[in-house]
Amino acid sequence: MLSRPGGRWLRPLSVLPLGARDPPLVRASAGGVQRSAPPVWAAAASVSAGPGSWYEALAASAPVQGTEQVLLGVHSATGLPWWACIALTTAALRGAVTLPLAAYQHYILAKVENLQPEIKSIARHLNQEVAVRANQLRWSKRVARLTYLKNMRRLVSELYVRDNCHPFKATVLVWIQFPMWIFMSVALRNFSTGATHSEGFSVQEQLAADGILWFPDLTALDSTWILPISVGIINLLIVEIFALQKIGMSRFQTYVTYFVRAVSLLMIPVAATVPSSIVLYWLCSSLLGLSQNLLLRSPRFRRLCRIPLTKSDSDTPYKDLLAAFYAKFISRN
């Protein structure tokens, strides 16, 4: 717990934004945040992109061109058909970039969770001290509340700095994964529309002959809707796994969960309007995201990543997940 000599939790009144001009601080008692979001070009596809449009600028941007070179490099180095190159590149990016960032996210969130008992203790003692001060100096309820909130924010921030676990660090995964998803989608669209050539050969022609199973042409739409529906189902499964591990979600978390469910369903018709190469990438990314989420529940893998133990950790996470799934979707029916 943070050290507060003499039991003082409040800062001197001179630094509080209360306009108070009272005597020095009176000593108080020492008793004590897979799914996939719709692509940015999905909306642009229905609008003719004239010269200088934002989508044209994105499609010709350095990150997208770099992504195209990565895909072309994998295809040239391995000699694999394009469907396998897309799957292999997706797996490589997931393993080399998003998996370490996801492990780091769990590391930060575990440290934040372990701070909650200390934060609750600080809140209790601070509330007592503010009550004593308010009674002595005849503060209004509004002034007392503002004093409590200001000092509580400061104390919690000091805890985050002490343990180097500010919750914002847990969002790094989103800021990396989402742009990477956008760049890959736009790069594959460039390939599928004939906007990119390699060594004098049209990548579009190569994609048209390098599909597999029921989608032999990666530049065409999946008329069977198998790929789009699979993307929606996998993303919904990711959302439900997240929801099952959360007990007593807040109203905001509930709203976010419903929103992501809606986005996952919306992805089905969106995926049915784009080339199969893009939907294949989305499906591979979602499948790997699901596998990544399950892997990060493994106690052994968490120890390997040095993720701190928390009160909510389980020795049998997969058994608990199946039991929760059964109780929610099967037994109640």
Coordinates of C-alpha atoms in Angstrom, one line a residue:
M1 CA 0.0 0.0 0.0
L2 CA 1.2 3.5 -0.6
S3 CA 2.9 5.0 2.3
R4 CA 1.0 8.0 3.9
P5 CA 3.0 9.2 6.9
G6 CA 0.9 10.1 9.8
G7 CA -2.3 8.7 8.2
R8 CA -2.6 11.7 5.8
W9 CA -4.4 10.8 2.6
L10 CA -5.5 14.3 1.5
R11 CA -3.1 16.8 0.0
P12 CA -3.0 20.2 1.8
L13 CA -6.0 22.3 1.1
S14 CA -3.9 24.9 -0.8
V15 CA -3.5 22.5 -3.7
L16 CA -7.1 21.4 -3.8
P17 CA -9.3 23.1 -6.3
L18 CA -11.8 24.1 -3.7
G19 CA -11.0 27.7 -3.1
A20 CA -10.6 26.9 0.6
R21 CA -8.5 29.1 2.8
D22 CA -8.6 27.0 5.9
P23 CA -6.0 26.1 8.5
P24 CA -3.4 23.4 7.6
L25 CA -4.6 19.8 7.2
V26 CA -6.0 18.1 10.3
R27 CA -4.6 14.7 10.9
A28 CA -7.1 11.9 10.3
S29 CA -7.3 8.5 11.8
A30 CA -4.6 6.1 10.7
G31 CA -7.0 3.1 11.0
G32 CA -6.6 2.3 8.0
V33 CA -11.3 -3.1 -20.2
Q34 CA -11.9 -11.1 -32.9
R35 CA -15.3 -9.3 -34.5
S36 CA -14.0 -8.1 -36.7
A37 CA -15.1 -4.6 -37.5
P38 CA -16.4 -3.8 -41.0
P39 CA -13.6 -2.6 -43.3
V40 CA -13.2 1.0 -44.1
W41 CA -13.4 0.3 -47.8
A42 CA -16.7 -1.5 -47.5
A43 CA -18.5 1.8 -47.5
A44 CA -16.2 3.3 -50.1
A45 CA -16.8 0.4 -52.5
S46 CA -20.3 1.7 -53.3
V47 CA -19.0 5.2 -54.0
S48 CA -16.9 5.9 -57.1
A49 CA -13.5 6.9 -55.7
G50 CA -12.3 9.8 -57.8
P51 CA -8.7 11.0 -58.0
G52 CA -7.6 12.3 -54.6
S53 CA -10.3 10.4 -52.6
W54 CA -9.4 9.3 -49.1
Y55 CA -9.8 5.6 -50.1
E56 CA -7.5 6.0 -53.1
A57 CA -5.0 7.6 -50.8
L58 CA -5.3 4.7 -48.4
A59 CA -5.0 2.1 -51.1
A60 CA -1.8 3.8 -52.4
S61 CA -0.3 4.5 -48.9
A62 CA 3.1 3.2 -47.8
P63 CA 1.7 0.8 -45.2
V64 CA -0.6 -0.9 -47.7
Q65 CA 2.2 -1.1 -50.3
G66 CA 4.4 -2.6 -47.6
T67 CA 1.8 -5.2 -46.9
E68 CA 1.5 -6.0 -50.6
Q69 CA 5.3 -6.6 -50.7
V70 CA 5.1 -8.9 -47.7
L71 CA 2.4 -11.0 -49.4
L72 CA 4.3 -11.0 -52.7
G73 CA 7.5 -12.0 -50.8
V74 CA 5.8 -14.9 -49.1
H75 CA 4.3 -16.1 -52.4
S76 CA 7.6 -15.8 -54.2
A77 CA 9.6 -17.5 -51.4
T78 CA 7.3 -20.4 -50.7
G79 CA 5.8 -21.0 -54.1
L80 CA 2.5 -21.9 -52.4
P81 CA -0.8 -21.1 -54.0
W82 CA -2.3 -17.8 -53.0
W83 CA -4.9 -19.3 -50.7
A84 CA -2.1 -20.9 -48.7
C85 CA 0.0 -17.7 -48.8
I86 CA -2.8 -15.7 -47.3
A87 CA -3.3 -18.3 -44.5
L88 CA 0.4 -18.5 -43.8
T89 CA 0.9 -14.7 -43.8
T90 CA -2.0 -14.3 -41.4
A91 CA -0.7 -17.0 -39.1
A92 CA 2.8 -15.4 -39.1
L93 CA 1.5 -11.9 -38.3
R94 CA -0.7 -13.3 -35.6
G95 CA 2.1 -15.3 -34.0
A96 CA 4.8 -12.6 -34.3
V97 CA 2.8 -9.5 -33.6
T98 CA -0.7 -9.9 -32.0
L99 CA 0.1 -12.9 -29.7
P100 CA 2.9 -11.2 -27.8
L101 CA 0.8 -8.0 -27.6
A102 CA -2.2 -10.0 -26.3
A103 CA 0.0 -11.7 -23.7
Y104 CA 1.2 -8.2 -22.7
Q105 CA -2.4 -7.0 -22.5
H106 CA -3.3 -9.9 -20.1
Y107 CA -0.1 -9.1 -18.1
I108 CA -1.3 -5.5 -17.6
L109 CA -4.9 -6.4 -16.8
A110 CA -3.7 -9.0 -14.3
K111 CA -1.6 -6.5 -12.4
V112 CA -4.6 -4.0 -12.5
E113 CA -6.9 -6.7 -11.1
N114 CA -4.4 -7.5 -8.3
L115 CA -4.4 -3.8 -7.3
Q116 CA -8.2 -3.7 -6.7
P117 CA -8.1 -4.8 -3.0
E118 CA -5.5 -2.0 -2.3
I119 CA -7.6 0.5 -4.3
K120 CA -10.7 -0.4 -2.3
S121 CA -8.8 0.0 1.0
I122 CA -7.5 3.4 -0.1
A123 CA -11.0 4.4 -1.1
R124 CA -12.4 3.4 2.3
H125 CA -9.8 5.3 4.3
L126 CA -9.9 8.4 2.0
N127 CA -13.7 8.5 2.3
Q128 CA -13.3 8.5 6.1
E129 CA -10.8 11.3 6.0
V130 CA -12.9 13.4 3.7
A131 CA -15.9 12.9 6.0
V132 CA -13.8 14.1 9.0
R133 CA -12.5 17.1 7.1
A134 CA -16.0 18.0 5.7
N135 CA -17.4 18.0 9.2
Q136 CA -14.5 20.1 10.6
L137 CA -14.5 22.7 7.8
R138 CA -18.3 22.6 7.1
W139 CA -17.8 21.6 3.5
S140 CA -20.9 21.1 1.3
K141 CA -21.6 17.7 -0.2
R142 CA -20.4 18.9 -3.6
V143 CA -17.1 20.1 -2.2
A144 CA -16.5 16.9 -0.2
R145 CA -17.2 14.8 -3.3
L146 CA -14.9 16.8 -5.5
T147 CA -12.2 16.5 -2.9
Y148 CA -12.6 12.8 -2.7
L149 CA -12.6 12.3 -6.5
K150 CA -9.5 14.5 -7.1
N151 CA -7.5 12.8 -4.4
M152 CA -8.7 9.3 -5.3
R153 CA -7.6 9.8 -9.0
R154 CA -4.2 10.9 -7.8
L155 CA -3.7 8.0 -5.4
V156 CA -4.8 5.4 -8.0
S157 CA -2.6 7.0 -10.6
E158 CA 0.3 6.7 -8.2
L159 CA -0.4 3.0 -7.8
Y160 CA -0.4 2.5 -11.6
V161 CA 2.9 4.3 -11.8
R162 CA 4.4 2.3 -8.9
D163 CA 3.4 -1.0 -10.5
N164 CA 3.9 0.2 -14.1
C165 CA 0.5 -1.0 -15.2
H166 CA -1.6 1.9 -16.4
P167 CA -4.7 0.4 -18.1
F168 CA -4.1 2.4 -21.2
K169 CA -1.2 0.1 -21.9
A170 CA -3.6 -2.7 -22.4
T171 CA -5.0 -1.0 -25.5
V172 CA -1.8 -1.3 -27.4
L173 CA -3.1 -4.5 -29.0
V174 CA -6.1 -2.6 -30.5
W175 CA -3.9 0.2 -31.9
I176 CA -1.7 -2.3 -33.7
Q177 CA -4.1 -5.1 -34.7
F178 CA -6.8 -2.9 -36.2
P179 CA -4.6 -1.0 -38.6
M180 CA -2.8 -4.2 -39.6
W181 CA -6.3 -5.7 -40.3
I182 CA -7.2 -2.7 -42.5
F183 CA -3.9 -2.7 -44.4
M184 CA -4.2 -6.5 -45.2
S185 CA -7.8 -6.1 -46.3
V186 CA -7.0 -3.2 -48.6
A187 CA -3.8 -4.9 -50.0
L188 CA -5.9 -8.0 -50.9
R189 CA -8.5 -5.8 -52.5
N190 CA -5.8 -4.1 -54.6
F191 CA -4.7 -7.6 -55.7
S192 CA -8.2 -8.8 -56.4
T193 CA -9.2 -5.7 -58.5
G194 CA -6.0 -5.8 -60.6
A195 CA -4.4 -2.7 -59.1
T196 CA -1.1 -4.5 -58.3
H197 CA 1.2 -6.3 -60.7
S198 CA 4.3 -8.5 -59.9
E199 CA 7.1 -9.0 -62.4
G200 CA 4.9 -8.3 -65.3
F201 CA 2.2 -10.7 -64.3
S202 CA -1.2 -9.6 -62.9
V203 CA -1.7 -10.7 -59.4
Q204 CA -5.4 -10.7 -60.1
E205 CA -4.9 -13.4 -62.7
Q206 CA -2.9 -15.5 -60.2
L207 CA -5.6 -15.1 -57.5
A208 CA -8.2 -16.2 -60.0
A209 CA -6.5 -19.5 -60.4
D210 CA -5.2 -20.1 -56.9
G211 CA -8.3 -20.8 -54.8
I212 CA -9.4 -24.1 -53.2
L213 CA -12.4 -26.2 -52.6
W214 CA -15.7 -24.3 -53.3
F215 CA -13.9 -21.0 -54.0
P216 CA -11.4 -21.7 -56.8
D217 CA -11.4 -18.0 -57.8
L218 CA -10.1 -15.8 -55.0
T219 CA -11.2 -12.6 -56.9
A220 CA -14.8 -13.7 -57.0
L221 CA -17.5 -13.5 -54.4
D222 CA -18.4 -16.6 -52.4
S223 CA -21.8 -17.4 -53.9
T224 CA -22.3 -20.2 -51.4
W225 CA -22.0 -17.8 -48.4
I226 CA -20.0 -20.5 -46.6
L227 CA -17.0 -18.2 -45.9
P228 CA -19.1 -15.1 -44.8
I229 CA -21.3 -17.2 -42.5
S230 CA -18.2 -18.9 -41.1
V231 CA -16.6 -15.5 -40.3
G232 CA -19.8 -14.4 -38.5
I233 CA -20.0 -17.6 -36.5
I234 CA -16.4 -17.5 -35.4
N235 CA -16.6 -13.9 -34.4
L236 CA -19.8 -14.6 -32.4
L237 CA -18.0 -17.5 -30.7
I238 CA -15.2 -15.1 -29.7
V239 CA -17.7 -12.7 -28.2
E240 CA -19.5 -15.4 -26.3
I241 CA -16.3 -16.8 -24.8
F242 CA -15.5 -13.3 -23.6
A243 CA -19.0 -12.9 -22.1
L244 CA -18.9 -16.3 -20.4
Q245 CA -15.8 -15.4 -18.4
K246 CA -17.3 -12.2 -17.1
I247 CA -19.5 -12.5 -14.0
G248 CA -21.6 -9.5 -13.1
M249 CA -20.8 -7.3 -16.1
S250 CA -21.5 -3.6 -15.8
R251 CA -24.2 -2.0 -17.9
F252 CA -21.6 -0.5 -20.2
Q253 CA -19.9 -3.9 -20.7
T254 CA -23.3 -5.4 -21.5
Y255 CA -24.0 -2.7 -24.1
V256 CA -20.5 -3.2 -25.6
T257 CA -21.1 -7.0 -25.8
Y258 CA -24.4 -6.5 -27.6
F259 CA -22.8 -4.0 -30.0
V260 CA -20.0 -6.4 -30.9
R261 CA -22.5 -9.2 -31.4
A262 CA -24.4 -7.0 -33.8
V263 CA -21.2 -6.1 -35.7
S264 CA -20.3 -9.8 -35.9
L265 CA -23.7 -10.5 -37.6
L266 CA -23.3 -7.5 -39.8
M267 CA -20.0 -8.9 -41.0
I268 CA -21.9 -11.7 -42.8
P269 CA -23.6 -9.6 -45.5
V270 CA -20.5 -7.4 -45.7
A271 CA -18.3 -10.4 -46.3
A272 CA -20.6 -11.6 -49.0
T273 CA -19.9 -8.5 -51.1
V274 CA -16.1 -8.6 -51.1
P275 CA -13.7 -10.9 -53.0
S276 CA -13.1 -14.4 -51.5
S277 CA -9.4 -13.5 -50.9
I278 CA -10.4 -10.9 -48.3
V279 CA -13.0 -13.1 -46.6
L280 CA -10.4 -16.0 -46.5
Y281 CA -8.1 -13.6 -44.6
W282 CA -10.9 -12.6 -42.3
L283 CA -11.7 -16.2 -41.6
C284 CA -8.1 -17.2 -40.9
S285 CA -7.6 -14.1 -38.7
S286 CA -10.8 -14.9 -36.7
L287 CA -9.9 -18.6 -36.3
L288 CA -6.4 -17.6 -35.1
G289 CA -7.9 -15.0 -32.8
L290 CA -10.2 -17.6 -31.2
S291 CA -7.2 -20.0 -30.8
Q292 CA -5.2 -17.2 -29.3
N293 CA -7.9 -16.3 -26.7
L294 CA -8.2 -20.0 -25.7
L295 CA -4.4 -20.3 -25.4
L296 CA -4.2 -17.3 -23.1
R297 CA -6.5 -19.0 -20.7
S298 CA -4.0 -21.9 -20.2
P299 CA -2.4 -21.7 -16.8
R300 CA 0.8 -23.1 -18.2
F301 CA 1.0 -20.6 -21.0
R302 CA 0.3 -17.7 -18.7
R303 CA 3.1 -18.8 -16.4
L304 CA 5.4 -19.0 -19.5
C305 CA 4.4 -15.4 -20.3
R306 CA 4.9 -14.4 -16.6
I307 CA 1.4 -13.2 -16.3
P308 CA 0.7 -12.7 -12.6
L309 CA -1.8 -15.0 -10.9
T310 CA -5.1 -13.3 -10.0
K311 CA -8.0 -14.2 -7.8
S312 CA -10.2 -14.9 -10.9
D313 CA -7.7 -17.4 -12.4
S314 CA -8.8 -21.1 -12.6
D315 CA -6.8 -24.3 -12.7
T316 CA -9.3 -25.7 -15.1
P317 CA -10.3 -22.8 -17.4
Y318 CA -11.4 -25.0 -20.3
K319 CA -13.6 -27.2 -18.2
D320 CA -15.1 -24.1 -16.6
L321 CA -15.7 -22.6 -20.0
L322 CA -17.6 -25.7 -21.2
A323 CA -19.6 -25.8 -18.1
A324 CA -20.6 -22.1 -18.4
F325 CA -21.4 -22.6 -22.1
Y326 CA -23.6 -25.7 -21.3
A327 CA -25.4 -23.8 -18.5
K328 CA -26.1 -20.8 -20.7
F329 CA -27.1 -22.3 -24.0
I330 CA -28.0 -25.9 -23.4
S331 CA -29.3 -26.7 -19.9
R332 CA -31.7 -23.8 -19.8
N333 CA -33.4 -25.0 -22.9

